């Protein structure tokens, strides 16, 4: 009986000892899962902030008068990094923002009539690498890609508002909104657009890996079906994709992710400038203090700042 | 004598096996759920605030109620950062993110603060005191009871 009791005791002790690490594991796994959710939400929100920044920043061809808004990519990386910093409660100083931007291999901004793509480039031989936006590329379908002197090229838009048809043999240009002139189905056009974008992204990711001597395989792709469980769903409307590689903020596992945001504009706001006690202030029209007289309208905060107005903060 | 000692040890081990172990695992799971609920509530609040571009006293009391509903007490603070552009010398523009002095802690039920587009709203959540799970882990295993703290932000649309 005594022996039996002793054996049971040994079993209990062994069981308890094996339980201990598993309890600690459960605790650690819970923490890790929570951190992961937090990261994904922070990245989502940062992507949203970046999408907002490409609408509200100003640049070449920014039109407010005729309901036509041109997306400009200049502040996307900065807005993304700032939002990530605030999400994690770390100061939004330049070194922190640069650390986060350093983990972005490439950004794609697909608008209705073309796409922008950013790549790390060394601007001069001694200079540091910078994330530089390439010139906007149109969505072009070439009926005869092997021969540059024959065939027809079609420059299409995602919303099918207009198309340009270029005859390569005599360089005749036709601008039309009649998509019946284009001998491809909507499905084929979308596939063409998505293939062009994913080819460019893959090329940039490969160059980025070579630069950092990473032997990882790059397999970014935009899925061709609507509800794919892998990859990123295909681009059908203005979209912003921010790729993240090896981002490590809270000493956890480095994050490799992609923030994807669709962009749709429903409302717009003006910036109003006024003079109060000799100081020039600007503020969004929706948040003006009472009793402002002699106001001046601006298209963006940057334009107001350039005109010598300072931000008005209550 | 040895008999009594081994029996006492046996009873203690049985107690550990039958009571403390399941209790610890249970409270750890409860902590995780409470933390997840707090995160979801913060996300819901940020979505709402970002969509309607204003924060009212009702929004804040909803958030407090939602976060504290599971039993673990949390301290919640809301901050508003205003993105501004200012001109430095030679027409160089600097884009900054400034903390505004709006006080959301004392916002009355029916009053409302209107937000600008592209403002950043940050919610910081910190657990006050220790939970049952943390206490159990701390006293029986010596696991450090780390304070649960997180923050999340959103840009106003």
Coordinates of C-alpha atoms in Angstrom, one line a residue:
Chain A
X1 CA 0.0 0.0 0.0
X2 CA 2.8 2.3 1.0
X3 CA 4.6 1.5 -2.3
X4 CA 1.5 2.2 -4.2
X5 CA 1.1 5.6 -2.5
X6 CA 4.7 6.5 -3.3
X7 CA 4.3 5.6 -6.9
X8 CA 1.2 7.7 -7.2
X9 CA 3.0 10.6 -5.5
X10 CA 5.9 10.3 -8.0
X11 CA 3.4 10.4 -10.9
X12 CA 1.7 13.5 -9.4
X13 CA 5.0 15.3 -9.0
X14 CA 6.1 14.4 -12.6
X15 CA 2.7 15.6 -13.8
X16 CA 2.9 18.8 -11.9
X17 CA 6.4 19.5 -13.1
X18 CA 5.3 19.0 -16.7
X19 CA 2.3 21.2 -16.1
X20 CA 4.4 24.1 -15.1
X21 CA 6.1 24.8 -18.4
X22 CA 2.8 24.3 -20.2
X23 CA 1.1 26.9 -18.0
X24 CA 3.9 29.4 -18.8
X25 CA 3.6 28.4 -22.4
X26 CA -0.1 29.1 -22.5
X27 CA 0.6 32.5 -20.9
X28 CA 3.3 33.3 -23.4
X29 CA 1.2 32.1 -26.4
X30 CA -1.7 34.3 -25.3
X31 CA 0.6 37.3 -25.1
X32 CA 2.1 36.5 -28.5
X33 CA -1.4 36.1 -30.1
X34 CA -2.5 39.4 -28.5
X35 CA 0.6 41.2 -29.8
X36 CA -0.1 39.8 -33.3
X37 CA -3.6 41.0 -33.3
X38 CA -2.4 44.4 -32.1
X39 CA 0.2 44.5 -34.9
X40 CA -2.3 43.6 -37.6
X41 CA -4.7 46.3 -36.3
X42 CA -2.0 48.9 -36.1
X43 CA -0.8 48.1 -39.6
X44 CA -4.4 48.3 -40.9
X45 CA -4.9 51.7 -39.3
X46 CA -1.5 52.9 -40.5
X47 CA -2.5 51.8 -44.1
X48 CA -5.7 53.8 -43.7
X49 CA -3.7 56.9 -42.6
X50 CA -1.4 56.5 -45.5
X51 CA -4.3 56.2 -48.0
X52 CA -5.7 59.4 -46.5
X53 CA -2.4 61.2 -46.9
X54 CA -2.2 60.4 -50.6
X55 CA -5.6 62.1 -51.0
X56 CA -5.1 65.1 -48.8
X57 CA -1.5 66.0 -49.8
X58 CA -1.0 68.3 -52.6
X59 CA 1.0 67.8 -55.8
X60 CA 1.1 68.3 -59.5
X61 CA -2.4 68.1 -61.1
X62 CA -4.3 68.4 -57.9
X63 CA -7.8 69.5 -58.9
X64 CA -10.4 70.6 -56.5
X65 CA -12.7 72.5 -58.8
X66 CA -14.2 69.8 -61.0
X67 CA -14.7 66.8 -58.7
X68 CA -11.5 65.3 -60.0
X69 CA -9.0 64.3 -57.4
X70 CA -5.5 63.1 -58.3
X71 CA -3.8 60.8 -55.8
X72 CA -0.3 61.9 -55.0
X73 CA 2.0 59.5 -53.3
X74 CA 4.6 61.8 -51.8
X75 CA 3.6 61.5 -48.1
X76 CA 2.4 57.9 -47.9
X77 CA 5.6 56.4 -46.3
X78 CA 5.8 59.2 -43.8
X79 CA 2.1 59.0 -42.8
X80 CA 2.3 55.3 -42.5
X81 CA 5.3 55.5 -40.2
X82 CA 3.8 58.3 -38.1
X83 CA 0.6 56.3 -37.5
X84 CA 2.6 53.2 -36.6
X85 CA 4.6 55.3 -34.1
X86 CA 1.5 56.7 -32.5
X87 CA -0.1 53.3 -32.3
X88 CA 2.8 52.0 -30.4
X89 CA 3.1 55.1 -28.2
X90 CA 6.7 55.9 -29.3
X91 CA 7.7 59.5 -30.1
X92 CA 7.1 60.6 -33.7
X93 CA 10.7 61.8 -34.2
X94 CA 12.6 61.5 -37.4
X95 CA 14.8 58.6 -36.3
X96 CA 11.8 56.4 -35.3
X97 CA 10.0 57.3 -38.5
X98 CA 13.1 56.5 -40.6
X99 CA 13.5 53.1 -38.8
X100 CA 10.0 52.1 -39.8
X101 CA 10.3 53.4 -43.4
X102 CA 13.5 51.3 -43.7
X103 CA 11.4 48.2 -43.3
X104 CA 9.2 49.1 -46.3
X105 CA 10.7 47.5 -49.4
X106 CA 8.1 48.9 -51.7
X107 CA 4.7 50.7 -51.9
X108 CA 2.2 50.5 -54.7
X109 CA -0.4 53.1 -55.3
X110 CA -2.8 52.0 -58.0
X111 CA -5.1 54.8 -59.2
X112 CA -7.8 54.7 -61.9
X113 CA -5.5 55.6 -64.8
X114 CA -2.2 54.2 -63.8
X115 CA 0.0 53.1 -60.9
X116 CA 2.9 54.5 -58.9
X117 CA 5.5 52.3 -57.4
X118 CA 8.3 53.1 -54.9
X119 CA 11.8 51.6 -54.9
X120 CA 14.9 52.1 -52.8
X121 CA 17.5 54.1 -54.8
X122 CA 20.8 55.7 -54.2
X123 CA 20.4 59.2 -55.5
X124 CA 24.1 60.0 -55.7
X125 CA 27.1 57.7 -55.3
X126 CA 28.0 58.8 -51.8
X127 CA 24.4 59.3 -50.6
X128 CA 22.2 57.1 -48.6
X129 CA 19.5 55.0 -50.1
X130 CA 16.0 56.6 -50.2
X131 CA 12.6 55.3 -51.0
X132 CA 11.9 57.0 -54.3
X133 CA 8.6 57.1 -56.2
X134 CA 8.9 56.1 -59.9
X135 CA 7.0 58.0 -62.5
X136 CA 3.4 57.0 -62.9
X137 CA 2.9 54.1 -65.3
X138 CA -0.2 53.7 -67.4
X139 CA -2.2 50.5 -67.7
X140 CA -1.2 49.5 -71.2
X141 CA -2.3 46.4 -73.1
X142 CA -0.1 45.8 -76.1
X143 CA -1.7 43.7 -78.9
X144 CA 1.7 42.9 -80.3
X145 CA 4.3 43.2 -77.5
X146 CA 7.1 41.6 -79.6
X147 CA 7.2 44.2 -82.3
X148 CA 7.4 47.9 -81.5
X149 CA 6.4 49.0 -85.0
X150 CA 3.1 47.2 -85.5
X151 CA 0.0 46.4 -83.6
X152 CA -2.2 48.6 -81.3
X153 CA -1.6 49.7 -77.7
X154 CA -4.6 50.4 -75.4
X155 CA -4.2 52.6 -72.3
X156 CA -7.1 51.7 -70.1
X157 CA -8.6 53.0 -66.8
X158 CA -9.9 50.9 -64.0
X159 CA -13.3 52.8 -63.8
X160 CA -13.7 52.6 -67.7
X161 CA -14.1 56.3 -67.9
X162 CA -11.8 56.8 -70.9
X163 CA -9.3 54.9 -73.0
X164 CA -6.4 55.8 -75.3
X165 CA -5.8 53.8 -78.4
X166 CA -2.4 54.1 -80.1
X167 CA -1.7 52.7 -83.4
X168 CA 2.0 51.8 -83.2
X169 CA 2.7 51.9 -87.0
X170 CA 1.6 55.5 -87.6
X171 CA 1.4 56.7 -83.9
X172 CA -2.2 57.8 -84.3
X173 CA -3.8 58.5 -81.0
X174 CA -7.6 58.1 -80.3
X175 CA -9.1 59.1 -77.0
X176 CA -12.4 57.5 -76.4
X177 CA -14.8 56.4 -73.7
X178 CA -16.2 53.6 -75.8
X179 CA -14.8 50.4 -74.4
X180 CA -16.4 48.4 -77.2
X181 CA -13.5 49.4 -79.4
X182 CA -11.1 47.4 -77.2
X183 CA -11.1 43.7 -78.3
X184 CA -10.5 42.4 -74.7
X185 CA -13.1 41.5 -72.0
X186 CA -13.1 43.3 -68.6
X187 CA -11.7 40.1 -67.1
X188 CA -8.8 40.0 -69.5
X189 CA -8.1 43.7 -68.9
X190 CA -8.1 43.3 -65.1
X191 CA -5.8 40.3 -65.4
X192 CA -3.4 42.3 -67.5
X193 CA -3.3 45.2 -65.0
X194 CA -2.7 42.9 -62.0
X195 CA 0.0 40.9 -63.8
X196 CA 1.8 44.1 -64.7
X197 CA 1.7 45.3 -61.1
X198 CA 2.7 42.0 -59.5
X199 CA 5.6 41.6 -62.0
X200 CA 6.9 45.1 -61.0
X201 CA 6.5 44.4 -57.3
X202 CA 8.3 41.1 -57.6
X203 CA 11.2 42.7 -59.5
X204 CA 11.6 45.3 -56.8
X205 CA 11.4 42.8 -54.0
X206 CA 14.1 40.7 -55.7
X207 CA 16.4 43.7 -56.0
X208 CA 15.7 44.6 -52.4
X209 CA 16.6 41.1 -51.2
X210 CA 19.8 41.2 -53.2
X211 CA 20.7 44.5 -51.7
X212 CA 20.4 43.1 -48.2
X213 CA 21.8 39.7 -49.2
X214 CA 18.7 37.9 -48.1
X215 CA 18.2 34.5 -49.6
X216 CA 14.4 34.5 -49.2
X217 CA 12.2 33.6 -52.1
X218 CA 9.8 36.3 -53.2
X219 CA 6.4 35.2 -54.2
X220 CA 4.2 38.2 -54.2
X221 CA 1.2 37.8 -56.4
X222 CA -2.2 39.4 -56.9
X223 CA -4.8 36.6 -57.0
X224 CA -6.9 36.3 -60.1
X225 CA -10.1 35.1 -58.3
X226 CA -12.3 37.3 -56.2
X227 CA -12.2 35.5 -52.9
X228 CA -8.8 33.9 -52.7
X229 CA -7.5 32.6 -49.4
X230 CA -3.9 33.2 -50.3
X231 CA -2.0 36.2 -51.7
X232 CA -3.7 39.6 -52.1
X233 CA -7.0 39.9 -53.9
X234 CA -6.7 41.6 -57.3
X235 CA -6.8 45.3 -57.8
X236 CA -10.1 46.5 -59.2
X237 CA -10.3 50.1 -57.8
X238 CA -7.8 52.7 -56.5
X239 CA -5.7 50.8 -54.0
X240 CA -2.7 51.3 -51.8
X241 CA -0.4 48.4 -50.9
X242 CA 2.4 48.9 -48.4
X243 CA 4.8 46.0 -48.1
X244 CA 6.5 45.5 -44.7
X245 CA 9.6 43.3 -44.1
X246 CA 11.3 42.6 -40.8
X247 CA 9.6 45.4 -38.8
X248 CA 10.3 44.9 -35.1
X249 CA 8.9 47.5 -32.8
X250 CA 8.1 45.8 -29.5
X251 CA 11.0 43.3 -29.4
X252 CA 8.8 40.5 -30.6
X253 CA 9.0 38.5 -33.8
X254 CA 9.8 40.7 -36.9
X255 CA 6.7 41.4 -38.9
X256 CA 6.4 40.6 -42.6
X257 CA 3.1 41.9 -43.9
X258 CA 1.2 43.9 -46.5
X259 CA -1.2 46.6 -45.7
X260 CA -3.9 46.9 -48.3
X261 CA -6.4 49.8 -48.5
X262 CA -9.0 50.7 -51.0
X263 CA -9.7 54.4 -51.6
X264 CA -13.0 56.1 -52.2
X265 CA -13.7 59.8 -51.7
X266 CA -17.1 60.8 -50.4
X267 CA -16.5 64.3 -49.1
X268 CA -13.9 67.0 -49.2
X269 CA -13.0 69.9 -47.0
X270 CA -11.3 73.2 -47.7
X271 CA -8.6 74.9 -45.6
X272 CA -9.4 78.4 -44.5
X273 CA -6.8 81.0 -43.6
X274 CA -7.5 84.2 -41.6
X275 CA -5.7 86.8 -39.6
X276 CA -6.2 87.2 -35.8
X277 CA -4.3 89.7 -33.7
X278 CA -1.8 90.1 -36.5
X279 CA -1.0 86.3 -36.8
X280 CA -2.1 84.4 -39.8
X281 CA -3.8 81.1 -39.0
X282 CA -5.2 78.2 -41.1
X283 CA -7.7 75.5 -40.1
X284 CA -10.0 73.1 -41.9
X285 CA -13.4 74.7 -42.8
X286 CA -15.3 72.1 -40.8
X287 CA -13.5 73.1 -37.6
X288 CA -13.3 76.9 -37.7
X289 CA -13.5 78.9 -34.5
X290 CA -16.5 81.3 -34.2
X291 CA -16.3 84.8 -35.6
X292 CA -13.7 84.4 -38.3
X293 CA -13.8 87.3 -40.8
X294 CA -11.9 88.0 -44.0
X295 CA -11.1 84.3 -44.6
X296 CA -9.1 83.0 -47.5
X297 CA -9.6 79.6 -49.0
X298 CA -6.8 77.1 -49.7
X299 CA -6.7 73.7 -51.4
X300 CA -4.4 72.1 -48.8
X301 CA -2.6 72.6 -45.6
X302 CA 0.7 72.8 -47.5
X303 CA -0.5 75.6 -49.7
X304 CA -1.7 77.6 -46.6
X305 CA 1.7 77.0 -44.9
X306 CA 3.5 78.1 -48.1
X307 CA 1.5 81.3 -48.0
X308 CA 2.8 82.0 -44.5
X309 CA -0.2 80.8 -42.4
X310 CA 0.5 78.8 -39.3
X311 CA -1.6 75.9 -38.0
X312 CA -4.4 76.9 -35.6
X313 CA -4.7 74.5 -32.6
X314 CA -7.3 75.1 -30.0
Chain B
X1 CA 6.0 9.9 11.5
X2 CA 7.1 9.4 7.9
X3 CA 3.6 8.2 7.2
X4 CA 2.1 11.4 8.4
X5 CA 4.6 13.6 6.5
X6 CA 4.0 11.7 3.2
X7 CA 0.3 11.9 3.7
X8 CA 0.5 15.7 4.2
X9 CA 2.7 16.0 1.1
X10 CA 0.2 13.9 -0.8
X11 CA -2.7 16.1 0.3
X12 CA -0.8 19.2 -0.7
X13 CA 0.1 17.8 -4.1
X14 CA -3.5 16.6 -4.6
X15 CA -4.6 20.2 -3.8
X16 CA -2.1 21.6 -6.3
X17 CA -3.2 19.2 -9.0
X18 CA -6.9 19.4 -8.5
X19 CA -7.4 23.0 -7.5
X20 CA -4.4 25.3 -8.2
X21 CA -3.6 24.0 -11.7
X22 CA -7.0 24.2 -13.3
X23 CA -7.7 27.5 -11.5
X24 CA -4.5 29.0 -12.9
X25 CA -5.2 27.8 -16.4
X26 CA -8.8 29.1 -16.2
X27 CA -7.7 32.5 -14.9
X28 CA -5.0 32.8 -17.6
X29 CA -7.7 32.2 -20.2
X30 CA -10.0 34.7 -18.6
X31 CA -7.2 37.3 -18.7
X32 CA -6.6 36.7 -22.3
X33 CA -10.4 37.1 -23.1
X34 CA -10.5 40.3 -21.1
X35 CA -7.5 41.7 -22.9
X36 CA -9.0 40.7 -26.3
X37 CA -12.4 42.4 -25.4
X38 CA -10.6 45.6 -24.4
X39 CA -8.7 45.6 -27.7
X40 CA -12.0 45.0 -29.7
X41 CA -13.7 47.8 -27.8
X42 CA -10.9 50.2 -28.6
X43 CA -11.0 49.2 -32.2
X44 CA -14.7 49.7 -32.4
X45 CA -14.4 53.1 -30.7
X46 CA -11.6 54.2 -33.1
X47 CA -13.6 53.0 -36.2
X48 CA -16.7 55.0 -35.0
X49 CA -14.7 58.1 -34.2
X50 CA -12.8 57.9 -37.5
X51 CA -16.0 57.6 -39.5
X52 CA -18.0 60.4 -37.9
X53 CA -15.0 62.7 -37.3
X54 CA -16.0 63.7 -33.8
X55 CA -15.8 62.4 -30.2
X56 CA -18.7 62.9 -27.9
X57 CA -19.1 62.1 -24.1
X58 CA -21.4 59.2 -25.0
X59 CA -18.7 57.6 -27.2
X60 CA -16.3 57.8 -24.3
X61 CA -18.7 56.3 -21.7
X62 CA -19.5 53.5 -24.2
X63 CA -15.8 52.7 -24.5
X64 CA -15.3 52.7 -20.7
X65 CA -18.3 50.5 -20.2
X66 CA -17.2 48.1 -22.9
X67 CA -13.7 47.8 -21.7
X68 CA -14.5 47.3 -18.1
X69 CA -17.4 45.0 -18.7
X70 CA -15.4 41.8 -18.2
X71 CA -14.3 42.5 -14.7
X72 CA -10.6 43.5 -15.1
X73 CA -10.3 47.2 -14.4
X74 CA -8.6 49.3 -17.0
X75 CA -7.4 52.8 -17.1
X76 CA -8.2 54.5 -20.5
X77 CA -6.8 57.7 -21.9
X78 CA -7.6 59.3 -25.2
X79 CA -5.2 61.7 -27.0
X80 CA -5.6 63.7 -30.1
X81 CA -2.7 64.4 -32.4
X82 CA -3.2 67.1 -35.0
X83 CA -1.2 66.8 -38.2
X84 CA 0.0 70.2 -39.2
X85 CA 2.2 71.7 -41.9
X86 CA 4.3 74.7 -41.1
X87 CA 6.7 76.7 -43.2
X88 CA 10.4 76.9 -42.2
X89 CA 13.0 79.0 -43.8
X90 CA 13.4 78.9 -47.6
X91 CA 9.9 77.7 -48.1
X92 CA 10.7 74.2 -46.8
X93 CA 7.5 72.7 -45.4
X94 CA 7.7 70.5 -42.3
X95 CA 5.0 67.9 -41.6
X96 CA 4.4 67.4 -37.9
X97 CA 2.1 65.6 -35.5
X98 CA 1.2 67.7 -32.5
X99 CA -0.5 66.6 -29.3
X100 CA -3.6 68.8 -28.8
X101 CA -4.7 69.8 -25.3
X102 CA -8.3 68.6 -25.7
X103 CA -9.3 67.0 -22.4
X104 CA -11.3 63.9 -23.2
X105 CA -11.3 62.7 -19.5
X106 CA -13.7 65.4 -18.4
X107 CA -15.9 65.6 -21.5
X108 CA -19.6 65.9 -20.5
X109 CA -22.1 63.3 -21.7
X110 CA -23.7 65.5 -24.4
X111 CA -20.8 67.7 -25.5
X112 CA -18.8 66.9 -28.6
X113 CA -15.4 67.7 -30.0
X114 CA -15.2 68.0 -33.7
X115 CA -12.1 66.5 -35.3
X116 CA -10.2 67.5 -38.4
X117 CA -9.6 65.1 -41.3
X118 CA -6.2 63.4 -40.9
X119 CA -6.0 64.0 -37.1
X120 CA -4.7 60.9 -35.3
X121 CA -6.7 59.6 -32.3
X122 CA -4.7 57.5 -29.9
X123 CA -6.2 55.3 -27.1
X124 CA -3.9 54.1 -24.4
X125 CA -5.2 51.3 -22.2
X126 CA -3.4 50.1 -19.0
X127 CA -4.7 47.5 -16.6
X128 CA -5.0 48.8 -13.0
X129 CA -4.0 46.4 -10.3
X130 CA -3.3 42.8 -10.9
X131 CA -5.8 40.1 -12.1
X132 CA -6.4 36.8 -10.4
X133 CA -4.4 35.0 -13.0
X134 CA -1.4 37.2 -12.5
X135 CA -1.6 36.9 -8.7
X136 CA -1.8 33.1 -8.9
X137 CA 1.1 32.9 -11.4
X138 CA 3.1 35.3 -9.3
X139 CA 2.6 33.6 -5.9
X140 CA 2.9 29.9 -7.0
X141 CA 5.2 30.0 -9.9
X142 CA 7.0 33.3 -9.5
X143 CA 6.1 34.3 -13.0
X144 CA 6.5 38.1 -13.3
X145 CA 3.0 39.8 -13.3
X146 CA 3.6 42.1 -16.3
X147 CA 1.3 45.0 -16.5
X148 CA -1.1 44.8 -19.4
X149 CA -0.7 47.9 -21.5
X150 CA -1.3 48.7 -25.1
X151 CA -2.2 51.6 -27.3
X152 CA -3.8 51.9 -30.7
X153 CA -4.4 54.8 -33.0
X154 CA -6.4 55.7 -36.1
X155 CA -6.4 58.5 -38.6
X156 CA -9.7 60.5 -38.9
X157 CA -11.2 60.2 -42.4

